[in-house]
Amino acid sequence: MPEQSLEQRVRSIVAAHRGERGALLPILHSIQSELGHVDPAVIPILADELNLTRADVHGVVTFYHDFRPTPPGRITVRICRAEACQAVGATALAEHARARLGVTFGETTADGAVSLDQTLCFGNCALGPAVQVGDRLYGRVDAARLDSLLGVNS
């Protein structure tokens, strides 16, 4: 069976959610789940399918920080930015991560290895600062431990 084009895949996803009220968000989540990101090329397709303006779709995609416009890196690092983690060093850890990786939140390193993201709580408050590397959650992460988790020498 031939591989579907981006447009065909997006239209299939829309069709699966067609009857839902407020279908745009579930559709965007499905697109990101299937493709790994919400390619800007899908915006006009969604606008057409849902009878919305491109500006409306673009506004929703860019308002929610979880939707990424580019494919994620091979590994995603997420740093908790909630108050409990900030109180024990998450702000400094975030600065260290940005400097070490050369990217800011929502970006991926030039080599495609690491995407850096933030979250507002992992529910691991007693062990802050909390960091998720790939699918694994770590607590009490400082700059040296983050470097170790990333395989970076100090």
PDB file of N, CA, C and O in Angstrom, residues 47-116:
ATOM      1  N   ALA A  47      -7.581  24.557   8.003  1.00  0.00           N
ATOM      2  CA  ALA A  47      -8.499  25.686   7.810  1.00  0.00           C
ATOM      3  C   ALA A  47      -9.568  25.314   6.788  1.00  0.00           C
ATOM      4  O   ALA A  47     -10.764  25.571   7.005  1.00  0.00           O
ATOM      5  N   ASP A  48      -9.145  24.700   5.703  1.00  0.00           N
ATOM      6  CA  ASP A  48     -10.082  24.288   4.665  1.00  0.00           C
ATOM      7  C   ASP A  48     -11.060  23.237   5.184  1.00  0.00           C
ATOM      8  O   ASP A  48     -12.277  23.347   4.995  1.00  0.00           O
ATOM      9  N   GLU A  49     -10.537  22.224   5.827  1.00  0.00           N
ATOM     10  CA  GLU A  49     -11.367  21.110   6.310  1.00  0.00           C
ATOM     11  C   GLU A  49     -12.357  21.550   7.389  1.00  0.00           C
ATOM     12  O   GLU A  49     -13.467  21.024   7.459  1.00  0.00           O
ATOM     13  N   LEU A  50     -11.957  22.483   8.244  1.00  0.00           N
ATOM     14  CA  LEU A  50     -12.790  22.870   9.387  1.00  0.00           C
ATOM     15  C   LEU A  50     -13.538  24.187   9.169  1.00  0.00           C
ATOM     16  O   LEU A  50     -14.193  24.688  10.093  1.00  0.00           O
ATOM     17  N   ASN A  51     -13.392  24.753   7.958  1.00  0.00           N
ATOM     18  CA  ASN A  51     -14.034  26.020   7.637  1.00  0.00           C
ATOM     19  C   ASN A  51     -13.633  27.113   8.631  1.00  0.00           C
ATOM     20  O   ASN A  51     -14.471  27.841   9.163  1.00  0.00           O
ATOM     21  N   LEU A  52     -12.338  27.194   8.877  1.00  0.00           N
ATOM     22  CA  LEU A  52     -11.757  28.224   9.736  1.00  0.00           C
ATOM     23  C   LEU A  52     -10.780  29.042   8.910  1.00  0.00           C
ATOM     24  O   LEU A  52     -10.366  28.630   7.828  1.00  0.00           O
ATOM     25  N   THR A  53     -10.390  30.185   9.431  1.00  0.00           N
ATOM     26  CA  THR A  53      -9.351  30.947   8.745  1.00  0.00           C
ATOM     27  C   THR A  53      -7.992  30.357   9.102  1.00  0.00           C
ATOM     28  O   THR A  53      -7.830  29.703  10.147  1.00  0.00           O
ATOM     29  N   ARG A  54      -7.027  30.586   8.245  1.00  0.00           N
ATOM     30  CA  ARG A  54      -5.661  30.159   8.549  1.00  0.00           C
ATOM     31  C   ARG A  54      -5.184  30.831   9.826  1.00  0.00           C
ATOM     32  O   ARG A  54      -4.469  30.219  10.617  1.00  0.00           O
ATOM     33  N   ALA A  55      -5.569  32.082  10.024  1.00  0.00           N
ATOM     34  CA  ALA A  55      -5.177  32.818  11.231  1.00  0.00           C
ATOM     35  C   ALA A  55      -5.728  32.147  12.493  1.00  0.00           C
ATOM     36  O   ALA A  55      -5.038  32.069  13.519  1.00  0.00           O
ATOM     37  N   ASP A  56      -6.962  31.653  12.413  1.00  0.00           N
ATOM     38  CA  ASP A  56      -7.553  30.964  13.565  1.00  0.00           C
ATOM     39  C   ASP A  56      -6.748  29.712  13.921  1.00  0.00           C
ATOM     40  O   ASP A  56      -6.426  29.475  15.085  1.00  0.00           O
ATOM     41  N   VAL A  57      -6.450  28.913  12.914  1.00  0.00           N
ATOM     42  CA  VAL A  57      -5.695  27.671  13.150  1.00  0.00           C
ATOM     43  C   VAL A  57      -4.293  27.999  13.639  1.00  0.00           C
ATOM     44  O   VAL A  57      -3.826  27.428  14.629  1.00  0.00           O
ATOM     45  N   HIS A  58      -3.629  28.929  12.990  1.00  0.00           N
ATOM     46  CA  HIS A  58      -2.282  29.334  13.394  1.00  0.00           C
ATOM     47  C   HIS A  58      -2.284  29.844  14.839  1.00  0.00           C
ATOM     48  O   HIS A  58      -1.386  29.522  15.620  1.00  0.00           O
ATOM     49  N   GLY A  59      -3.299  30.620  15.195  1.00  0.00           N
ATOM     50  CA  GLY A  59      -3.399  31.152  16.550  1.00  0.00           C
ATOM     51  C   GLY A  59      -3.472  30.054  17.601  1.00  0.00           C
ATOM     52  O   GLY A  59      -2.831  30.136  18.654  1.00  0.00           O
ATOM     53  N   VAL A  60      -4.226  29.014  17.319  1.00  0.00           N
ATOM     54  CA  VAL A  60      -4.340  27.900  18.266  1.00  0.00           C
ATOM     55  C   VAL A  60      -3.022  27.129  18.341  1.00  0.00           C
ATOM     56  O   VAL A  60      -2.536  26.808  19.430  1.00  0.00           O
ATOM     57  N   VAL A  61      -2.427  26.855  17.195  1.00  0.00           N
ATOM     58  CA  VAL A  61      -1.166  26.096  17.161  1.00  0.00           C
ATOM     59  C   VAL A  61      -0.076  26.835  17.932  1.00  0.00           C
ATOM     60  O   VAL A  61       0.687  26.221  18.691  1.00  0.00           O
ATOM     61  N   THR A  62       0.009  28.142  17.763  1.00  0.00           N
ATOM     62  CA  THR A  62       1.086  28.899  18.410  1.00  0.00           C
ATOM     63  C   THR A  62       0.769  29.271  19.853  1.00  0.00           C
ATOM     64  O   THR A  62       1.676  29.545  20.631  1.00  0.00           O
ATOM     65  N   PHE A  63      -0.508  29.261  20.233  1.00  0.00           N
ATOM     66  CA  PHE A  63      -0.876  29.583  21.613  1.00  0.00           C
ATOM     67  C   PHE A  63      -0.445  28.476  22.573  1.00  0.00           C
ATOM     68  O   PHE A  63       0.058  28.749  23.659  1.00  0.00           O
ATOM     69  N   TYR A  64      -0.620  27.229  22.167  1.00  0.00           N
ATOM     70  CA  TYR A  64      -0.297  26.092  23.022  1.00  0.00           C
ATOM     71  C   TYR A  64       1.151  25.659  22.780  1.00  0.00           C
ATOM     72  O   TYR A  64       1.501  25.228  21.694  1.00  0.00           O
ATOM     73  N   HIS A  65       1.959  25.768  23.811  1.00  0.00           N
ATOM     74  CA  HIS A  65       3.393  25.493  23.687  1.00  0.00           C
ATOM     75  C   HIS A  65       3.719  24.023  23.445  1.00  0.00           C
ATOM     76  O   HIS A  65       4.833  23.702  23.043  1.00  0.00           O
ATOM     77  N   ASP A  66       2.772  23.135  23.670  1.00  0.00           N
ATOM     78  CA  ASP A  66       3.043  21.711  23.453  1.00  0.00           C
ATOM     79  C   ASP A  66       3.085  21.333  21.975  1.00  0.00           C
ATOM     80  O   ASP A  66       3.611  20.290  21.617  1.00  0.00           O
ATOM     81  N   PHE A  67       2.523  22.176  21.127  1.00  0.00           N
ATOM     82  CA  PHE A  67       2.570  21.889  19.691  1.00  0.00           C
ATOM     83  C   PHE A  67       3.874  22.425  19.129  1.00  0.00           C
ATOM     84  O   PHE A  67       4.174  23.603  19.227  1.00  0.00           O
ATOM     85  N   ARG A  68       4.655  21.515  18.564  1.00  0.00           N
ATOM     86  CA  ARG A  68       5.946  21.932  18.009  1.00  0.00           C
ATOM     87  C   ARG A  68       5.862  21.983  16.492  1.00  0.00           C
ATOM     88  O   ARG A  68       5.296  21.089  15.880  1.00  0.00           O
ATOM     89  N   PRO A  69       6.444  23.048  15.876  1.00  0.00           N
ATOM     90  CA  PRO A  69       6.373  23.200  14.426  1.00  0.00           C
ATOM     91  C   PRO A  69       7.409  22.379  13.658  1.00  0.00           C
ATOM     92  O   PRO A  69       7.335  22.264  12.447  1.00  0.00           O
ATOM     93  N   THR A  70       8.366  21.828  14.367  1.00  0.00           N
ATOM     94  CA  THR A  70       9.421  21.040  13.735  1.00  0.00           C
ATOM     95  C   THR A  70       9.523  19.688  14.435  1.00  0.00           C
ATOM     96  O   THR A  70       9.113  19.552  15.591  1.00  0.00           O
ATOM     97  N   PRO A  71      10.095  18.692  13.779  1.00  0.00           N
ATOM     98  CA  PRO A  71      10.241  17.387  14.431  1.00  0.00           C
ATOM     99  C   PRO A  71      11.088  17.502  15.701  1.00  0.00           C
ATOM    100  O   PRO A  71      12.032  18.295  15.753  1.00  0.00           O
ATOM    101  N   PRO A  72      10.752  16.721  16.717  1.00  0.00           N
ATOM    102  CA  PRO A  72      11.551  16.762  17.947  1.00  0.00           C
ATOM    103  C   PRO A  72      12.901  16.086  17.736  1.00  0.00           C
ATOM    104  O   PRO A  72      13.096  15.331  16.784  1.00  0.00           O
ATOM    105  N   GLY A  73      13.815  16.371  18.642  1.00  0.00           N
ATOM    106  CA  GLY A  73      15.115  15.711  18.609  1.00  0.00           C
ATOM    107  C   GLY A  73      14.972  14.234  18.945  1.00  0.00           C
ATOM    108  O   GLY A  73      13.892  13.764  19.323  1.00  0.00           O
ATOM    109  N   ARG A  74      16.078  13.530  18.822  1.00  0.00           N
ATOM    110  CA  ARG A  74      16.046  12.097  19.136  1.00  0.00           C
ATOM    111  C   ARG A  74      15.714  11.874  20.612  1.00  0.00           C
ATOM    112  O   ARG A  74      15.150  10.847  20.975  1.00  0.00           O
ATOM    113  N   ILE A  75      16.060  12.842  21.456  1.00  0.00           N
ATOM    114  CA  ILE A  75      15.727  12.777  22.876  1.00  0.00           C
ATOM    115  C   ILE A  75      15.154  14.127  23.288  1.00  0.00           C
ATOM    116  O   ILE A  75      15.584  15.155  22.802  1.00  0.00           O
ATOM    117  N   THR A  76      14.145  14.092  24.148  1.00  0.00           N
ATOM    118  CA  THR A  76      13.554  15.330  24.642  1.00  0.00           C
ATOM    119  C   THR A  76      13.857  15.465  26.128  1.00  0.00           C
ATOM    120  O   THR A  76      13.669  14.516  26.894  1.00  0.00           O
ATOM    121  N   VAL A  77      14.335  16.649  26.501  1.00  0.00           N
ATOM    122  CA  VAL A  77      14.618  16.977  27.897  1.00  0.00           C
ATOM    123  C   VAL A  77      13.588  18.013  28.323  1.00  0.00           C
ATOM    124  O   VAL A  77      13.457  19.066  27.695  1.00  0.00           O
ATOM    125  N   ARG A  78      12.841  17.689  29.366  1.00  0.00           N
ATOM    126  CA  ARG A  78      11.824  18.605  29.888  1.00  0.00           C
ATOM    127  C   ARG A  78      12.182  18.956  31.317  1.00  0.00           C
ATOM    128  O   ARG A  78      12.413  18.074  32.140  1.00  0.00           O
ATOM    129  N   ILE A  79      12.212  20.247  31.600  1.00  0.00           N
ATOM    130  CA  ILE A  79      12.550  20.748  32.934  1.00  0.00           C
ATOM    131  C   ILE A  79      11.297  21.334  33.562  1.00  0.00           C
ATOM    132  O   ILE A  79      10.600  22.136  32.944  1.00  0.00           O
ATOM    133  N   CYS A  80      11.021  20.947  34.812  1.00  0.00           N
ATOM    134  CA  CYS A  80       9.875  21.481  35.528  1.00  0.00           C
ATOM    135  C   CYS A  80      10.150  22.936  35.888  1.00  0.00           C
ATOM    136  O   CYS A  80      11.205  23.266  36.416  1.00  0.00           O
ATOM    137  N   ARG A  81       9.173  23.801  35.619  1.00  0.00           N
ATOM    138  CA  ARG A  81       9.307  25.225  35.903  1.00  0.00           C
ATOM    139  C   ARG A  81       8.300  25.694  36.949  1.00  0.00           C
ATOM    140  O   ARG A  81       8.103  26.886  37.128  1.00  0.00           O
ATOM    141  N   ALA A  82       7.661  24.761  37.655  1.00  0.00           N
ATOM    142  CA  ALA A  82       6.686  25.124  38.683  1.00  0.00           C
ATOM    143  C   ALA A  82       7.403  25.695  39.910  1.00  0.00           C
ATOM    144  O   ALA A  82       8.614  25.554  40.076  1.00  0.00           O
ATOM    145  N   GLU A  83       6.632  26.322  40.773  1.00  0.00           N
ATOM    146  CA  GLU A  83       7.190  27.043  41.919  1.00  0.00           C
ATOM    147  C   GLU A  83       8.037  26.165  42.833  1.00  0.00           C
ATOM    148  O   GLU A  83       9.109  26.585  43.288  1.00  0.00           O
ATOM    149  N   ALA A  84       7.580  24.948  43.121  1.00  0.00           N
ATOM    150  CA  ALA A  84       8.335  24.080  44.031  1.00  0.00           C
ATOM    151  C   ALA A  84       9.721  23.776  43.471  1.00  0.00           C
ATOM    152  O   ALA A  84      10.720  23.798  44.198  1.00  0.00           O
ATOM    153  N   CYS A  85       9.806  23.506  42.187  1.00  0.00           N
ATOM    154  CA  CYS A  85      11.107  23.230  41.575  1.00  0.00           C
ATOM    155  C   CYS A  85      11.937  24.503  41.445  1.00  0.00           C
ATOM    156  O   CYS A  85      13.157  24.480  41.625  1.00  0.00           O
ATOM    157  N   GLN A  86      11.284  25.634  41.156  1.00  0.00           N
ATOM    158  CA  GLN A  86      12.015  26.897  41.084  1.00  0.00           C
ATOM    159  C   GLN A  86      12.653  27.218  42.429  1.00  0.00           C
ATOM    160  O   GLN A  86      13.772  27.740  42.488  1.00  0.00           O
ATOM    161  N   ALA A  87      11.963  26.892  43.513  1.00  0.00           N
ATOM    162  CA  ALA A  87      12.470  27.200  44.849  1.00  0.00           C
ATOM    163  C   ALA A  87      13.753  26.441  45.180  1.00  0.00           C
ATOM    164  O   ALA A  87      14.509  26.853  46.061  1.00  0.00           O
ATOM    165  N   VAL A  88      14.010  25.345  44.464  1.00  0.00           N
ATOM    166  CA  VAL A  88      15.214  24.555  44.749  1.00  0.00           C
ATOM    167  C   VAL A  88      16.173  24.497  43.559  1.00  0.00           C
ATOM    168  O   VAL A  88      16.970  23.567  43.439  1.00  0.00           O
ATOM    169  N   GLY A  89      16.084  25.496  42.669  1.00  0.00           N
ATOM    170  CA  GLY A  89      17.119  25.620  41.655  1.00  0.00           C
ATOM    171  C   GLY A  89      16.750  25.380  40.208  1.00  0.00           C
ATOM    172  O   GLY A  89      17.629  25.350  39.345  1.00  0.00           O
ATOM    173  N   ALA A  90      15.469  25.232  39.880  1.00  0.00           N
ATOM    174  CA  ALA A  90      15.090  24.946  38.493  1.00  0.00           C
ATOM    175  C   ALA A  90      15.410  26.093  37.539  1.00  0.00           C
ATOM    176  O   ALA A  90      15.741  25.854  36.377  1.00  0.00           O
ATOM    177  N   THR A  91      15.348  27.325  38.029  1.00  0.00           N
ATOM    178  CA  THR A  91      15.640  28.460  37.151  1.00  0.00           C
ATOM    179  C   THR A  91      17.101  28.428  36.712  1.00  0.00           C
ATOM    180  O   THR A  91      17.414  28.574  35.524  1.00  0.00           O
ATOM    181  N   ALA A  92      17.999  28.202  37.656  1.00  0.00           N
ATOM    182  CA  ALA A  92      19.425  28.101  37.315  1.00  0.00           C
ATOM    183  C   ALA A  92      19.685  26.878  36.436  1.00  0.00           C
ATOM    184  O   ALA A  92      20.501  26.935  35.509  1.00  0.00           O
ATOM    185  N   LEU A  93      18.993  25.787  36.716  1.00  0.00           N
ATOM    186  CA  LEU A  93      19.151  24.572  35.906  1.00  0.00           C
ATOM    187  C   LEU A  93      18.693  24.820  34.466  1.00  0.00           C
ATOM    188  O   LEU A  93      19.356  24.397  33.519  1.00  0.00           O
ATOM    189  N   ALA A  94      17.597  25.544  34.317  1.00  0.00           N
ATOM    190  CA  ALA A  94      17.096  25.869  32.978  1.00  0.00           C
ATOM    191  C   ALA A  94      18.108  26.728  32.222  1.00  0.00           C
ATOM    192  O   ALA A  94      18.375  26.489  31.040  1.00  0.00           O
ATOM    193  N   GLU A  95      18.691  27.704  32.897  1.00  0.00           N
ATOM    194  CA  GLU A  95      19.716  28.547  32.263  1.00  0.00           C
ATOM    195  C   GLU A  95      20.920  27.705  31.844  1.00  0.00           C
ATOM    196  O   GLU A  95      21.471  27.879  30.765  1.00  0.00           O
ATOM    197  N   HIS A  96      21.321  26.802  32.720  1.00  0.00           N
ATOM    198  CA  HIS A  96      22.449  25.918  32.402  1.00  0.00           C
ATOM    199  C   HIS A  96      22.131  25.059  31.174  1.00  0.00           C
ATOM    200  O   HIS A  96      22.964  24.925  30.273  1.00  0.00           O
ATOM    201  N   ALA A  97      20.926  24.502  31.139  1.00  0.00           N
ATOM    202  CA  ALA A  97      20.536  23.645  30.014  1.00  0.00           C
ATOM    203  C   ALA A  97      20.530  24.433  28.711  1.00  0.00           C
ATOM    204  O   ALA A  97      21.034  23.952  27.690  1.00  0.00           O
ATOM    205  N   ARG A  98      19.986  25.634  28.758  1.00  0.00           N
ATOM    206  CA  ARG A  98      19.949  26.463  27.539  1.00  0.00           C
ATOM    207  C   ARG A  98      21.359  26.798  27.067  1.00  0.00           C
ATOM    208  O   ARG A  98      21.654  26.727  25.870  1.00  0.00           O
ATOM    209  N   ALA A  99      22.225  27.149  28.002  1.00  0.00           N
ATOM    210  CA  ALA A  99      23.607  27.485  27.628  1.00  0.00           C
ATOM    211  C   ALA A  99      24.353  26.253  27.127  1.00  0.00           C
ATOM    212  O   ALA A  99      25.075  26.308  26.121  1.00  0.00           O
ATOM    213  N   ARG A 100      24.196  25.136  27.803  1.00  0.00           N
ATOM    214  CA  ARG A 100      24.907  23.907  27.444  1.00  0.00           C
ATOM    215  C   ARG A 100      24.479  23.395  26.077  1.00  0.00           C
ATOM    216  O   ARG A 100      25.302  22.975  25.271  1.00  0.00           O
ATOM    217  N   LEU A 101      23.170  23.438  25.814  1.00  0.00           N
ATOM    218  CA  LEU A 101      22.649  22.896  24.557  1.00  0.00           C
ATOM    219  C   LEU A 101      22.645  23.922  23.425  1.00  0.00           C
ATOM    220  O   LEU A 101      22.547  23.555  22.252  1.00  0.00           O
ATOM    221  N   GLY A 102      22.693  25.203  23.766  1.00  0.00           N
ATOM    222  CA  GLY A 102      22.669  26.239  22.740  1.00  0.00           C
ATOM    223  C   GLY A 102      21.298  26.447  22.124  1.00  0.00           C
ATOM    224  O   GLY A 102      21.185  26.932  20.996  1.00  0.00           O
ATOM    225  N   VAL A 103      20.261  26.080  22.856  1.00  0.00           N
ATOM    226  CA  VAL A 103      18.885  26.267  22.392  1.00  0.00           C
ATOM    227  C   VAL A 103      18.049  26.788  23.555  1.00  0.00           C
ATOM    228  O   VAL A 103      18.476  26.730  24.703  1.00  0.00           O
ATOM    229  N   THR A 104      16.879  27.270  23.243  1.00  0.00           N
ATOM    230  CA  THR A 104      15.952  27.682  24.285  1.00  0.00           C
ATOM    231  C   THR A 104      14.772  26.709  24.291  1.00  0.00           C
ATOM    232  O   THR A 104      14.710  25.789  23.466  1.00  0.00           O
ATOM    233  N   PHE A 105      13.857  26.907  25.208  1.00  0.00           N
ATOM    234  CA  PHE A 105      12.710  26.013  25.298  1.00  0.00           C
ATOM    235  C   PHE A 105      11.929  26.003  23.989  1.00  0.00           C
ATOM    236  O   PHE A 105      11.701  27.034  23.379  1.00  0.00           O
ATOM    237  N   GLY A 106      11.562  24.800  23.568  1.00  0.00           N
ATOM    238  CA  GLY A 106      10.818  24.633  22.334  1.00  0.00           C
ATOM    239  C   GLY A 106      11.702  24.461  21.114  1.00  0.00           C
ATOM    240  O   GLY A 106      11.195  24.319  20.004  1.00  0.00           O
ATOM    241  N   GLU A 107      13.013  24.437  21.319  1.00  0.00           N
ATOM    242  CA  GLU A 107      13.939  24.294  20.196  1.00  0.00           C
ATOM    243  C   GLU A 107      14.687  22.962  20.285  1.00  0.00           C
ATOM    244  O   GLU A 107      14.715  22.317  21.327  1.00  0.00           O
ATOM    245  N   THR A 108      15.314  22.622  19.172  1.00  0.00           N
ATOM    246  CA  THR A 108      16.092  21.394  19.056  1.00  0.00           C
ATOM    247  C   THR A 108      17.501  21.764  18.626  1.00  0.00           C
ATOM    248  O   THR A 108      17.682  22.675  17.809  1.00  0.00           O
ATOM    249  N   THR A 109      18.479  21.051  19.161  1.00  0.00           N
ATOM    250  CA  THR A 109      19.861  21.318  18.787  1.00  0.00           C
ATOM    251  C   THR A 109      20.039  21.136  17.283  1.00  0.00           C
ATOM    252  O   THR A 109      19.309  20.379  16.646  1.00  0.00           O
ATOM    253  N   ALA A 110      21.026  21.831  16.731  1.00  0.00           N
ATOM    254  CA  ALA A 110      21.248  21.830  15.282  1.00  0.00           C
ATOM    255  C   ALA A 110      21.462  20.420  14.725  1.00  0.00           C
ATOM    256  O   ALA A 110      21.080  20.130  13.592  1.00  0.00           O
ATOM    257  N   ASP A 111      22.050  19.540  15.538  1.00  0.00           N
ATOM    258  CA  ASP A 111      22.300  18.171  15.063  1.00  0.00           C
ATOM    259  C   ASP A 111      21.078  17.263  15.215  1.00  0.00           C
ATOM    260  O   ASP A 111      21.121  16.083  14.864  1.00  0.00           O
ATOM    261  N   GLY A 112      19.970  17.811  15.738  1.00  0.00           N
ATOM    262  CA  GLY A 112      18.740  17.033  15.883  1.00  0.00           C
ATOM    263  C   GLY A 112      18.767  16.049  17.040  1.00  0.00           C
ATOM    264  O   GLY A 112      17.873  15.217  17.163  1.00  0.00           O
ATOM    265  N   ALA A 113      19.773  16.169  17.910  1.00  0.00           N
ATOM    266  CA  ALA A 113      19.910  15.200  18.997  1.00  0.00           C
ATOM    267  C   ALA A 113      18.965  15.464  20.163  1.00  0.00           C
ATOM    268  O   ALA A 113      18.359  14.536  20.697  1.00  0.00           O
ATOM    269  N   VAL A 114      18.832  16.723  20.580  1.00  0.00           N
ATOM    270  CA  VAL A 114      18.106  17.024  21.815  1.00  0.00           C
ATOM    271  C   VAL A 114      17.119  18.166  21.599  1.00  0.00           C
ATOM    272  O   VAL A 114      17.476  19.208  21.061  1.00  0.00           O
ATOM    273  N   SER A 115      15.888  17.956  22.058  1.00  0.00           N
ATOM    274  CA  SER A 115      14.893  19.025  22.133  1.00  0.00           C
ATOM    275  C   SER A 115      14.775  19.419  23.594  1.00  0.00           C
ATOM    276  O   SER A 115      14.744  18.548  24.474  1.00  0.00           O
ATOM    277  N   LEU A 116      14.702  20.711  23.858  1.00  0.00           N
ATOM    278  CA  LEU A 116      14.574  21.223  25.219  1.00  0.00           C
ATOM    279  C   LEU A 116      13.181  21.801  25.394  1.00  0.00           C
ATOM    280  O   LEU A 116      12.764  22.668  24.619  1.00  0.00           O
TER     281      LEU A 116
END
